[in-house]
XYZ file of N, CA and C in Angstrom:
843
model
N 173.481 -33.290 245.257
C 173.927 -33.362 243.539
C 173.624 -34.484 242.807
N 173.306 -34.784 241.682
C 172.566 -35.708 241.308
C 173.552 -36.259 240.592
N 173.426 -37.808 241.237
C 174.887 -38.396 240.434
C 174.275 -39.943 239.745
N 174.138 -40.290 238.245
C 173.931 -41.367 237.994
C 174.862 -42.446 237.496
N 174.618 -43.803 237.249
C 175.391 -44.556 237.133
C 175.350 -44.620 235.598
N 174.560 -44.335 234.963
C 174.318 -44.589 233.370
C 176.156 -44.096 232.822
N 176.275 -45.201 231.774
C 177.768 -44.738 231.602
C 177.450 -43.401 230.604
N 178.526 -42.647 230.451
C 178.750 -41.450 229.902
C 178.173 -41.370 228.387
N 179.032 -42.486 227.596
C 178.510 -42.882 226.288
C 177.472 -43.743 225.669
N 176.559 -43.213 226.613
C 175.269 -44.197 226.274
C 174.427 -43.740 225.135
N 174.213 -44.788 224.147
C 174.268 -44.024 223.071
C 172.268 -43.961 223.047
N 171.971 -42.952 222.315
C 170.811 -42.187 222.607
C 169.697 -43.237 221.702
N 168.334 -42.445 221.680
C 167.613 -43.173 220.906
C 167.001 -42.875 219.878
N 167.934 -41.899 219.294
C 168.041 -41.176 218.058
C 168.239 -42.160 216.805
N 168.037 -42.267 215.855
C 168.346 -43.435 214.504
C 169.370 -42.561 214.463
N 170.439 -43.829 214.486
C 172.309 -43.534 214.069
C 172.223 -43.898 212.373
N 172.965 -43.161 211.845
C 173.390 -42.619 210.786
C 173.951 -44.039 209.738
N 173.143 -44.186 208.315
C 173.489 -45.543 207.561
C 175.005 -45.573 207.446
N 175.657 -46.655 207.733
C 176.760 -47.236 206.918
C 177.104 -47.029 205.425
N 178.078 -46.119 205.231
C 177.746 -46.181 203.421
C 179.196 -47.268 203.329
N 179.114 -47.957 202.414
C 180.154 -48.578 201.698
C 181.188 -47.987 200.728
N 182.379 -48.016 200.509
C 182.828 -47.932 199.747
C 182.654 -47.098 198.191
N 182.099 -47.989 197.408
C 181.226 -47.651 196.127
C 180.610 -46.626 196.799
N 179.422 -46.558 198.015
C 178.760 -45.294 197.865
C 179.441 -44.020 198.223
N 180.373 -44.171 198.824
C 181.074 -43.385 198.922
C 181.735 -42.410 197.840
N 182.225 -43.000 197.110
C 182.887 -42.926 195.361
C 181.596 -42.143 194.604
N 180.939 -42.859 194.745
C 179.387 -42.553 193.723
C 179.124 -41.198 194.396
N 178.992 -40.985 195.282
C 178.767 -39.770 196.111
C 179.887 -38.456 195.877
N 180.838 -38.874 195.788
C 182.024 -38.078 195.610
C 182.296 -37.856 194.107
N 181.778 -38.644 192.960
C 181.321 -38.202 191.925
C 180.634 -36.821 191.541
N 179.202 -37.500 192.024
C 178.494 -37.090 192.146
C 178.298 -35.320 192.417
N 179.262 -35.199 193.783
C 179.667 -33.441 194.140
C 180.474 -33.181 192.999
N 181.735 -33.897 192.625
C 182.140 -33.096 191.627
C 181.846 -33.185 190.547
N 180.871 -33.247 190.295
C 179.888 -33.051 189.014
C 179.412 -31.983 189.361
N 178.843 -31.845 190.066
C 178.006 -30.499 190.662
C 178.579 -29.532 190.861
N 179.620 -29.272 191.082
C 180.805 -28.584 190.657
C 181.923 -28.686 191.831
N 181.872 -29.291 192.760
C 182.475 -29.988 194.104
C 183.123 -28.525 194.640
N 184.131 -28.551 195.092
C 185.012 -27.102 196.237
C 185.187 -26.398 195.256
N 185.641 -25.568 195.658
C 186.282 -24.469 194.554
C 187.959 -24.630 194.467
N 188.252 -24.267 192.982
C 189.582 -24.692 193.199
C 190.950 -24.358 194.306
N 190.342 -23.049 194.859
C 191.590 -22.879 195.536
C 191.042 -23.014 196.670
N 189.697 -23.615 197.196
C 189.841 -23.923 198.554
C 191.168 -25.190 199.203
N 191.005 -24.556 200.632
C 191.980 -25.688 201.202
C 191.665 -27.202 201.650
N 189.743 -26.866 201.471
C 189.590 -28.066 202.021
C 189.586 -29.209 200.933
N 189.721 -28.608 199.268
C 189.458 -29.047 198.060
C 190.817 -29.912 198.413
N 192.227 -29.135 198.334
C 193.241 -29.196 197.920
C 193.614 -30.623 199.178
N 192.947 -30.665 200.624
C 193.455 -31.284 201.249
C 192.502 -32.727 200.775
N 191.350 -32.588 200.654
C 190.296 -34.224 200.351
C 191.395 -34.222 198.778
N 191.783 -33.657 197.898
C 192.391 -34.218 196.965
C 193.781 -34.731 197.454
N 194.868 -34.734 198.200
C 195.658 -34.668 198.911
C 195.267 -36.533 199.245
N 194.472 -36.433 200.154
C 194.052 -37.775 200.718
C 193.806 -38.562 200.266
N 192.588 -38.326 198.875
C 192.354 -39.213 197.636
C 193.422 -39.776 196.945
N 194.452 -39.184 196.822
C 195.836 -39.681 195.885
C 196.323 -40.628 197.006
N 196.149 -40.387 198.030
C 197.369 -40.942 198.253
C 196.346 -42.475 198.995
N 195.157 -42.666 199.151
C 194.149 -43.404 199.412
C 194.567 -44.243 197.870
N 194.409 -43.963 196.728
C 194.651 -44.465 194.976
C 195.814 -45.124 195.156
N 196.646 -44.012 195.810
C 198.178 -45.100 195.355
C 198.374 -46.227 195.871
N 197.892 -46.176 197.306
C 197.895 -47.719 198.117
C 196.952 -48.626 197.668
N 196.046 -48.289 197.270
C 195.122 -49.334 196.856
C 195.597 -49.869 195.326
N 196.443 -48.820 194.774
C 197.112 -49.610 193.379
C 198.139 -50.156 193.769
N 198.837 -50.277 194.879
C 200.150 -50.774 195.521
C 199.812 -52.276 195.969
N 198.338 -52.076 196.306
C 197.584 -53.261 197.207
C 197.340 -54.533 196.140
N 196.688 -53.780 195.062
C 196.825 -54.233 193.661
C 197.414 -55.279 193.443
N 198.822 -54.304 193.016
C 199.872 -54.674 192.480
C 200.117 -56.331 193.400
N 200.415 -56.002 194.615
C 200.855 -57.049 195.507
C 199.703 -58.101 195.468
N 198.467 -57.541 194.834
C 197.984 -58.995 194.945
C 198.108 -60.042 194.042
N 198.486 -59.120 192.959
C 199.000 -59.901 191.359
C 199.924 -60.239 191.441
N 200.919 -59.995 192.529
C 202.086 -60.717 192.585
C 202.411 -62.018 193.057
N 201.415 -61.649 194.414
C 202.056 -63.243 195.370
C 200.854 -63.874 195.771
N 199.522 -63.332 195.402
C 198.204 -63.884 195.835
C 197.260 -64.664 194.466
N 197.487 -64.581 193.618
C 196.972 -65.051 192.895
C 196.770 -66.679 193.262
N 195.500 -67.188 193.238
C 195.237 -68.905 193.027
C 194.099 -69.111 192.648
N 194.178 -69.818 191.374
C 193.069 -69.947 190.417
C 191.759 -70.786 191.113
N 192.364 -71.549 192.075
C 191.065 -72.397 192.913
C 190.158 -71.639 193.776
N 191.234 -69.964 194.236
C 190.131 -68.671 194.322
C 189.618 -67.843 193.909
N 190.285 -67.544 193.154
C 190.072 -66.333 192.256
C 189.617 -66.596 190.237
N 188.806 -66.228 189.665
C 188.413 -66.111 188.144
C 189.114 -65.234 187.863
N 189.213 -65.656 186.485
C 189.632 -64.756 185.354
C 188.888 -63.005 185.337
N 187.323 -63.268 185.927
C 186.729 -61.680 185.531
C 186.958 -61.220 187.216
N 187.363 -61.925 187.930
C 188.287 -61.364 189.231
C 189.432 -60.122 188.928
N 190.511 -60.994 188.063
C 191.427 -60.293 187.916
C 191.547 -59.402 187.315
N 190.728 -59.333 186.011
C 190.815 -59.169 185.116
C 189.825 -57.342 185.348
N 188.852 -57.658 186.361
C 188.286 -56.488 187.038
C 189.537 -55.735 187.917
N 189.765 -56.279 188.387
C 191.327 -55.584 188.977
C 192.109 -54.569 188.178
N 192.459 -55.490 187.249
C 193.323 -54.663 186.503
C 192.888 -53.699 185.774
N 191.115 -53.520 185.450
C 190.423 -52.467 184.627
C 189.871 -51.534 185.484
N 190.725 -51.518 187.118
C 190.630 -50.684 188.512
C 191.947 -50.125 188.230
N 192.661 -50.876 188.528
C 194.189 -50.315 188.634
C 195.161 -50.767 187.516
N 195.023 -50.496 185.900
C 195.578 -50.896 185.245
C 197.274 -50.626 185.639
N 197.895 -49.866 186.156
C 198.998 -49.521 186.280
C 199.877 -50.642 187.186
N 198.695 -51.276 187.863
C 199.379 -52.448 188.684
C 199.967 -53.772 188.048
N 200.091 -53.412 186.355
C 200.484 -54.900 185.843
C 201.857 -54.322 185.681
N 202.219 -52.831 185.848
C 203.682 -52.630 185.431
C 204.583 -52.413 186.802
N 203.931 -52.677 187.673
C 204.673 -52.405 189.000
C 205.317 -53.321 189.518
N 207.012 -53.383 189.785
C 207.694 -54.231 189.696
C 207.931 -54.195 191.583
N 208.018 -55.786 192.093
C 208.460 -55.928 193.519
C 209.986 -55.728 194.068
N 209.822 -56.350 194.927
C 211.708 -55.635 195.287
C 212.827 -56.649 194.702
N 212.170 -57.711 194.046
C 212.952 -58.505 193.235
C 213.124 -58.047 191.507
N 212.356 -56.978 191.364
C 212.474 -55.760 189.708
C 211.405 -57.048 189.077
N 210.723 -57.504 189.636
C 210.250 -58.207 188.849
C 208.112 -57.915 188.298
N 207.769 -58.280 187.213
C 206.326 -57.546 187.341
C 205.371 -58.772 187.737
N 204.111 -58.075 187.988
C 203.142 -59.528 187.996
C 202.931 -60.501 187.092
N 202.913 -60.436 185.670
C 202.962 -61.499 184.654
C 204.100 -62.610 185.017
N 205.331 -61.668 185.724
C 206.296 -62.753 185.451
C 206.573 -63.538 186.893
N 205.928 -63.047 188.002
C 205.295 -63.636 189.013
C 204.642 -64.904 188.748
N 203.290 -64.566 187.951
C 202.029 -65.618 188.018
C 202.930 -66.890 187.200
N 203.890 -66.645 186.296
C 204.552 -67.608 185.371
C 205.183 -68.400 186.379
N 205.702 -68.344 187.527
C 206.455 -68.959 188.133
C 206.126 -70.127 189.497
N 204.738 -69.761 189.428
C 203.996 -70.097 189.981
C 202.347 -71.166 189.918
N 202.297 -72.647 190.168
C 201.321 -73.259 189.702
C 200.131 -72.499 189.906
N 199.935 -72.053 191.244
C 198.567 -71.560 191.046
C 198.282 -70.401 190.550
N 199.160 -69.967 189.776
C 199.068 -68.459 189.544
C 198.875 -68.527 188.105
N 199.862 -69.687 187.390
C 200.081 -69.613 186.107
C 199.225 -69.494 185.052
N 197.596 -69.935 185.259
C 196.465 -70.162 184.419
C 196.472 -68.515 184.211
N 196.618 -67.771 184.689
C 196.268 -66.165 185.090
C 197.356 -65.576 183.656
N 198.059 -65.945 183.246
C 199.543 -65.449 182.424
C 198.696 -65.333 181.264
N 197.814 -65.859 180.514
C 197.518 -65.332 178.940
C 196.386 -64.159 179.368
N 195.483 -64.314 180.013
C 194.795 -62.597 180.741
C 195.993 -61.731 180.601
N 196.895 -61.853 181.836
C 197.639 -60.797 181.726
C 198.648 -60.339 180.880
N 199.001 -61.148 179.899
C 200.015 -61.155 178.886
C 198.630 -59.959 177.575
N 197.546 -60.716 177.291
C 196.372 -60.141 177.067
C 196.590 -58.343 177.120
N 196.356 -58.296 178.472
C 195.659 -56.917 178.819
C 197.030 -55.941 179.238
N 198.187 -56.815 179.412
C 199.173 -56.104 178.798
C 199.771 -55.551 178.058
N 199.574 -56.156 177.102
C 199.605 -55.836 175.483
C 198.830 -54.437 175.097
N 197.488 -54.524 175.744
C 196.826 -53.230 175.628
C 197.628 -52.337 176.171
N 197.605 -52.257 177.293
C 198.063 -51.418 178.169
C 199.865 -51.016 177.927
N 200.601 -51.596 177.316
C 201.767 -51.364 176.650
C 202.896 -51.694 178.013
N 202.611 -52.527 178.568
C 203.449 -53.151 179.747
C 204.662 -54.053 178.977
N 205.830 -53.465 179.440
C 207.018 -53.740 178.623
C 207.658 -53.068 177.747
N 207.037 -52.403 176.745
C 207.418 -51.893 175.688
C 206.500 -52.574 174.429
N 206.921 -52.246 173.485
C 206.420 -52.229 172.049
C 206.799 -54.128 171.891
N 208.202 -54.651 172.268
C 208.418 -56.088 172.172
C 208.116 -56.699 173.199
N 207.381 -56.344 173.852
C 207.551 -57.104 175.196
C 206.574 -58.212 175.018
N 205.431 -57.915 174.459
C 204.385 -58.757 174.486
C 203.449 -58.852 175.606
N 203.094 -57.772 176.517
C 202.766 -57.604 177.466
C 203.391 -57.926 178.453
N 204.779 -58.111 178.583
C 205.458 -58.322 179.741
C 205.769 -59.445 179.470
N 205.838 -60.843 178.516
C 206.145 -61.915 178.681
C 207.711 -62.062 178.098
N 208.085 -61.081 177.381
C 209.586 -61.138 177.294
C 210.075 -59.633 177.202
N 210.926 -59.453 178.549
C 211.712 -58.359 178.817
C 213.108 -58.721 178.587
N 214.247 -57.716 179.324
C 215.808 -57.718 178.938
C 216.210 -58.833 179.470
N 215.848 -59.047 181.279
C 216.092 -60.533 182.231
C 215.024 -61.320 182.132
N 214.006 -61.260 181.485
C 212.932 -62.074 182.099
C 212.493 -62.548 180.341
N 212.151 -64.233 180.183
C 211.621 -64.571 179.365
C 210.592 -65.857 179.803
N 209.330 -65.356 180.049
C 208.250 -66.026 180.469
C 208.290 -67.571 180.321
N 208.236 -67.601 178.381
C 207.769 -69.114 177.670
C 209.151 -70.001 178.825
N 210.550 -69.479 178.856
C 210.932 -70.676 179.288
C 211.140 -70.303 181.260
N 210.663 -69.770 181.245
C 209.685 -70.064 182.889
C 208.846 -70.722 183.281
N 208.388 -71.009 182.220
C 207.398 -72.225 181.986
C 207.977 -73.762 181.957
N 208.652 -73.946 181.868
C 209.585 -75.429 182.221
C 209.931 -75.314 183.223
N 209.531 -74.363 184.432
C 210.291 -74.515 185.702
C 208.846 -75.213 186.843
N 207.714 -74.869 186.288
C 206.319 -75.630 187.167
C 206.119 -76.998 186.793
N 205.857 -77.784 187.494
C 205.729 -79.008 187.512
C 204.560 -79.441 187.043
N 203.448 -78.435 187.133
C 202.000 -79.135 185.988
C 201.971 -79.172 184.916
N 202.389 -80.064 184.101
C 202.989 -80.067 182.813
C 201.467 -79.652 182.123
N 200.201 -80.425 182.567
C 199.062 -80.343 181.833
C 199.032 -78.428 181.797
N 198.687 -77.973 183.131
C 198.355 -76.372 183.318
C 199.235 -75.720 182.447
N 200.693 -76.266 182.220
C 201.819 -74.533 181.487
C 201.563 -75.393 179.591
N 200.801 -76.607 179.516
C 200.447 -76.873 178.227
C 199.446 -76.052 177.655
N 198.436 -75.783 178.213
C 197.346 -75.036 178.460
C 197.949 -73.575 178.080
N 198.684 -72.985 179.247
C 198.921 -71.687 178.919
C 199.962 -71.424 177.750
N 200.561 -72.628 177.228
C 201.648 -72.210 175.943
C 200.573 -72.150 174.510
N 199.213 -73.721 175.181
C 198.577 -73.400 173.988
C 197.233 -72.175 173.377
N 196.943 -71.640 174.938
C 196.374 -70.035 174.976
C 197.120 -69.015 174.348
N 198.079 -68.978 174.481
C 199.202 -67.764 173.597
C 199.496 -67.751 172.848
N 199.193 -69.104 172.421
C 199.360 -69.173 170.771
C 197.731 -68.646 170.018
N 197.237 -69.104 171.102
C 195.784 -68.575 170.296
C 195.852 -67.288 169.806
N 196.576 -66.357 171.316
C 196.300 -65.250 171.183
C 197.451 -64.438 170.036
N 197.964 -65.296 169.549
C 199.156 -64.699 168.760
C 200.335 -64.071 169.664
N 200.429 -64.427 170.492
C 201.178 -63.753 171.286
C 202.323 -64.883 171.737
N 202.616 -66.127 170.874
C 203.191 -67.065 171.183
C 203.413 -67.754 169.528
N 204.689 -67.806 169.260
C 205.070 -67.959 168.127
C 205.669 -68.885 167.177
N 205.738 -69.438 166.501
C 206.424 -71.083 166.104
C 208.086 -70.729 166.188
N 208.125 -69.460 166.129
C 209.778 -69.050 165.782
C 210.119 -69.174 166.884
N 209.274 -68.724 167.742
C 210.129 -68.723 169.108
C 210.918 -70.266 169.689
N 210.285 -71.106 169.486
C 210.523 -72.380 169.418
C 212.139 -72.681 169.589
N 212.676 -72.311 168.267
C 213.904 -72.455 168.045
C 214.957 -70.729 168.723
N 214.188 -69.760 168.350
C 215.111 -68.476 168.920
C 215.329 -68.666 170.770
N 214.348 -69.418 171.079
C 214.514 -69.553 173.023
C 215.225 -70.837 173.335
N 215.756 -71.579 171.669
C 215.895 -73.211 172.845
C 214.647 -73.346 173.295
N 213.337 -73.630 173.287
C 212.501 -73.746 174.104
C 212.536 -75.487 174.111
N 213.110 -76.227 173.048
C 212.409 -77.760 173.382
C 213.679 -78.399 173.934
N 215.048 -77.773 173.993
C 216.016 -78.176 174.795
C 215.182 -77.933 176.520
N 215.286 -75.979 176.959
C 214.550 -76.307 178.496
C 213.704 -76.648 178.539
N 212.630 -77.466 177.965
C 211.506 -78.230 178.072
C 211.655 -79.805 178.013
N 212.923 -79.773 177.348
C 213.671 -81.492 177.393
C 213.647 -81.619 179.109
N 212.726 -82.006 179.729
C 213.267 -81.911 181.407
C 212.164 -83.168 182.144
N 212.368 -83.410 183.171
C 211.315 -84.469 183.506
C 210.033 -83.655 184.073
N 208.960 -84.237 183.675
C 207.844 -83.572 184.089
C 207.091 -82.901 183.034
N 208.112 -82.812 182.277
C 207.815 -81.408 181.003
C 206.696 -82.615 179.661
N 206.664 -83.287 179.853
C 206.340 -84.296 178.525
C 205.680 -83.963 177.226
N 204.025 -83.289 178.346
C 203.104 -82.943 177.489
C 203.531 -81.685 176.950
N 204.232 -81.027 177.455
C 205.150 -79.551 176.668
C 205.706 -79.417 175.290
N 206.288 -80.584 176.189
C 207.450 -80.799 174.708
C 207.185 -81.610 173.724
N 205.981 -82.336 173.899
C 205.510 -82.904 173.016
C 204.439 -81.798 172.309
N 203.722 -81.177 172.779
C 203.488 -79.466 172.237
C 204.116 -78.861 171.080
N 205.257 -78.921 171.639
C 206.168 -78.143 170.525
C 206.949 -78.577 169.895
N 206.746 -80.095 169.871
C 207.615 -80.526 168.672
C 206.660 -80.575 167.752
N 205.813 -81.251 168.050
C 204.578 -80.869 166.964
C 204.203 -79.464 166.509
N 204.810 -78.610 166.721
C 204.405 -77.921 166.132
C 205.254 -77.421 165.271
N 206.627 -77.496 165.892
C 207.742 -77.643 164.337
C 208.938 -78.639 165.126
N 208.671 -79.769 164.129
C 209.291 -81.069 163.856
C 210.358 -80.923 163.858
N 210.563 -79.851 162.529
C 212.186 -79.772 162.274
C 213.181 -79.037 163.523
N 212.261 -78.575 164.466
C 212.969 -78.085 165.448
C 214.333 -79.460 166.039
N 213.837 -80.622 166.216
C 213.859 -82.004 166.591
C 215.259 -81.958 165.992
N 215.946 -81.704 165.405
C 216.955 -81.903 164.200
C 217.883 -80.529 164.535
N 217.491 -79.678 164.835
C 218.473 -78.356 164.314
C 218.625 -78.158 166.171
N 217.889 -78.273 167.434
C 217.881 -78.017 168.348
C 219.161 -78.706 169.325
N 219.650 -77.443 170.047
C 220.937 -78.659 170.693
C 221.170 -78.270 172.311
N 221.853 -78.609 172.921
C 221.690 -78.889 174.424
C 222.733 -77.331 174.759
N 223.535 -77.000 176.125
C 224.160 -76.028 176.384
C 225.515 -76.673 175.521
N 225.700 -77.841 175.339
C 227.306 -78.318 175.310
C 227.230 -78.094 173.561
N 226.407 -77.816 172.760
C 226.173 -77.896 171.678
C 225.597 -79.226 170.866
N 225.581 -80.506 171.549
C 225.373 -81.976 171.283
C 223.998 -81.833 171.036
N 223.673 -82.677 169.805
C 221.477 -82.626 169.506
C 221.037 -83.211 170.734
N 219.967 -82.828 170.535
C 219.107 -83.035 171.886
C 219.331 -84.672 172.425
N 219.387 -85.432 171.063
C 219.194 -86.719 171.539
C 220.179 -87.149 172.252
N 221.580 -86.749 171.958
C 222.715 -86.727 172.666
C 223.189 -86.255 174.289
N 222.266 -85.817 174.490
C 221.701 -84.893 175.865
C 222.727 -85.937 176.861
N 223.862 -85.209 177.030
C 224.471 -85.886 178.284
C 224.289 -85.836 179.712
N 223.035 -85.076 179.679
C 222.334 -84.954 181.489
C 220.882 -85.830 180.697
N 220.559 -86.528 179.702
C 219.517 -87.158 179.612
C 219.061 -88.146 181.483
N 218.069 -88.549 181.132
C 217.259 -88.874 182.104
C 216.589 -90.202 181.374
N 215.613 -91.082 181.943
C 215.103 -92.029 181.464
C 213.957 -91.539 181.099
N 213.377 -90.664 181.551
C 212.039 -90.093 181.026
C 212.504 -89.018 179.791
N 213.932 -87.751 179.802
C 213.953 -87.612 178.874
C 214.392 -87.963 177.758
N 215.017 -89.090 178.044
C 215.438 -89.524 176.286
C 214.142 -90.968 175.618
N 213.296 -91.051 176.615
C 212.188 -91.688 175.936
C 211.402 -90.327 175.460
N 211.441 -88.936 175.535
C 210.495 -88.016 175.401
C 211.365 -88.020 173.808
N 212.591 -87.444 173.838
C 212.984 -86.881 172.419
C 212.682 -88.283 171.671
N 212.821 -89.529 172.112
C 212.813 -90.737 170.970
C 211.558 -91.158 170.555
N 211.140 -90.889 171.388
C 209.301 -90.795 171.017
C 209.026 -89.566 169.902
N 209.185 -88.513 170.116
C 208.937 -87.521 169.463
C 209.179 -87.638 168.128
N 210.764 -88.269 168.422
C 211.416 -88.639 166.806
C 210.635 -89.427 166.254
N 210.097 -90.187 166.429
C 210.156 -91.476 165.963
C 208.173 -90.981 165.577
N 207.582 -90.172 165.972
C 206.261 -89.527 165.517
C 206.904 -89.107 164.506
N 207.689 -88.362 163.777
C 208.148 -86.911 163.308
C 208.677 -87.292 162.386
N 209.404 -88.372 162.820
C 210.834 -88.692 161.727
C 210.605 -90.417 161.940
N 209.690 -91.271 161.093
C 210.246 -92.647 161.314
C 211.282 -93.375 160.389
N 211.363 -92.638 159.461
C 212.080 -93.083 158.547
C 214.007 -92.898 158.878
N 213.894 -92.039 159.982
C 215.097 -92.097 160.413
C 214.873 -92.496 161.765
N 214.428 -93.709 162.549
C 213.995 -93.921 163.735
C 214.199 -93.355 164.902
N 213.455 -92.209 164.748
C 213.955 -91.039 165.703
C 215.174 -90.739 166.062
N 215.905 -90.611 165.362
C 217.425 -90.693 165.100
C 218.192 -91.164 165.930
N 217.865 -92.100 166.620
C 218.220 -92.835 166.804
C 220.138 -93.514 166.868
N 220.312 -93.544 165.534
C 221.450 -93.426 164.718
C 222.193 -92.289 164.711
N 221.393 -91.536 165.162
C 222.215 -89.992 164.970
C 223.695 -89.755 165.193
N 224.642 -89.419 164.313
C 225.967 -89.360 164.909
C 226.164 -88.179 165.314
N 227.474 -87.929 166.589
C 227.871 -86.443 167.306
C 228.972 -87.137 167.579
N 229.934 -86.832 167.449
C 231.629 -86.418 167.918
C 231.991 -88.118 167.766
N 231.594 -89.103 166.627
C 232.166 -90.606 167.078
C 230.832 -91.408 167.545
N 230.099 -90.728 168.467
C 229.061 -91.855 168.972
C 227.762 -91.682 168.112
N 226.949 -92.938 168.196
C 225.589 -92.495 168.087
C 224.020 -91.659 169.176
N 223.542 -91.711 169.295
C 222.301 -91.423 169.858
C 222.201 -92.614 170.794
N 222.156 -94.187 170.076
C 222.152 -95.384 170.780
C 223.042 -95.160 171.750
N 224.402 -95.373 171.399
C 225.620 -95.607 171.791
C 225.427 -94.490 173.382
N 225.003 -93.431 173.376
C 225.144 -92.381 174.162
C 224.217 -92.832 175.589
N 222.905 -93.234 174.932
C 221.738 -93.756 175.772
C 222.202 -94.862 176.513
N 222.791 -95.624 176.132
C 223.674 -96.957 176.414
C 224.550 -96.172 177.904
N 225.709 -95.493 177.056
C 226.458 -95.223 178.589
C 225.823 -93.939 179.317
N 225.195 -92.923 179.012
C 224.399 -92.420 179.932
C 223.384 -93.573 180.996
N 222.901 -94.187 180.436
C 221.829 -94.422 181.166
C 221.610 -96.311 181.666
N 222.969 -96.993 180.899
C 222.716 -98.466 180.860
C 221.933 -99.185 180.111
N 222.696 -100.379 178.851
C 222.278 -100.490 178.618
C 220.943 -101.547 178.989
N 220.736 -102.035 179.837
C 219.482 -102.628 179.955
C 218.170 -101.364 180.006
N 218.451 -100.210 180.418
C 217.248 -99.330 180.656
C 217.094 -98.586 179.415
N 218.496 -98.586 178.468
C 217.803 -98.084 177.229
C 217.673 -98.982 176.103
N 217.761 -100.094 176.364
C 217.230 -101.036 175.510
C 215.569 -100.907 175.685
N 215.095 -100.646 177.027
C 213.966 -100.925 177.032
C 212.944 -99.537 177.133
N 213.502 -98.721 176.737
C 212.929 -97.324 176.062
C 212.919 -97.850 174.837
N 213.835 -98.401 174.028
C 213.789 -97.914 173.011
C 212.971 -99.174 171.969
N 212.711 -100.555 172.857
C 211.567 -101.507 172.667
C 210.563 -100.852 172.684
N 210.078 -99.641 173.923
C 208.652 -98.647 173.931
C 208.121 -97.788 172.334
N 209.458 -97.579 172.531
C 209.189 -96.293 171.087
C 209.166 -96.688 169.740
N 209.955 -97.887 170.022
C 210.441 -98.731 168.511
C 209.945 -100.143 168.589
N 208.496 -100.390 168.938
C 208.661 -102.106 169.272
C 209.147 -102.705 168.082
N 209.858 -104.074 168.679
C 210.268 -104.915 167.676
C 209.133 -105.408 166.779
N 209.792 -106.114 165.601
C 208.673 -106.925 165.050
C 207.966 -105.782 163.523
N 207.852 -104.998 164.453
C 207.273 -103.864 163.239
C 208.377 -103.656 162.073
N 207.558 -103.328 160.670
C 208.332 -102.748 159.846
C 208.492 -101.682 159.973
N 209.320 -100.768 159.835
C 210.608 -100.005 160.548
C 211.632 -99.959 159.007
N 211.689 -98.261 158.225
C 212.306 -98.260 157.297
C 213.711 -99.105 157.272
């Protein structure tokens, strides 16, 4: 009996079948379908349809996961993100285990926040979140405009707000309706606060803190926030000295700053915002 030491699965000299990419396979399936495909009652057709349905659902979930947690403006372009949305439009409406849709996740991370305007624009066209949601920016339990105050990258978030305004997805009345000046009156938000105050200066007078006190009387003021509000007040209401002497419950804003920050720090900030020796009203 002849025995060979050659491996049983040794490749032959016959040419191998060329590997088909996913795009090639999709194109071939489309051509097959256009030519009639399988009979509708054919079991093979039903089996292939079931497999294809599962594959598409899996890809849709993967696209949603990408939009939820993997977006990074240093790795991905707007073209990349838009292409994903174009192919898997439903992924914009898929909620994660916390009940959050992709645009809301994007608004919570510095790496992904730059994609919020694109996702809102596409979401508006697709009806994400309903008619009043503005593409997912506003839902019953989430407000992306407020969420933009929690990210540390001030310049990037300011640009996002400006882009949303250009797209008419961010409206002037939102500043007052959502108490945005109050939410953005925090350390690290100077550019965002300045942008909102410049768009709606009157809100500097009407906005209040959680306790009902005017912004310049904020009981939780820091050196930075006191300077932010006083500087904005001087820019838009110099005749009122930036509301420095606005009274609330018998105390001026100046007295509140002295109490919260200490006289030395408060005076230093006041001198930066209202330089002595200038002609003030």
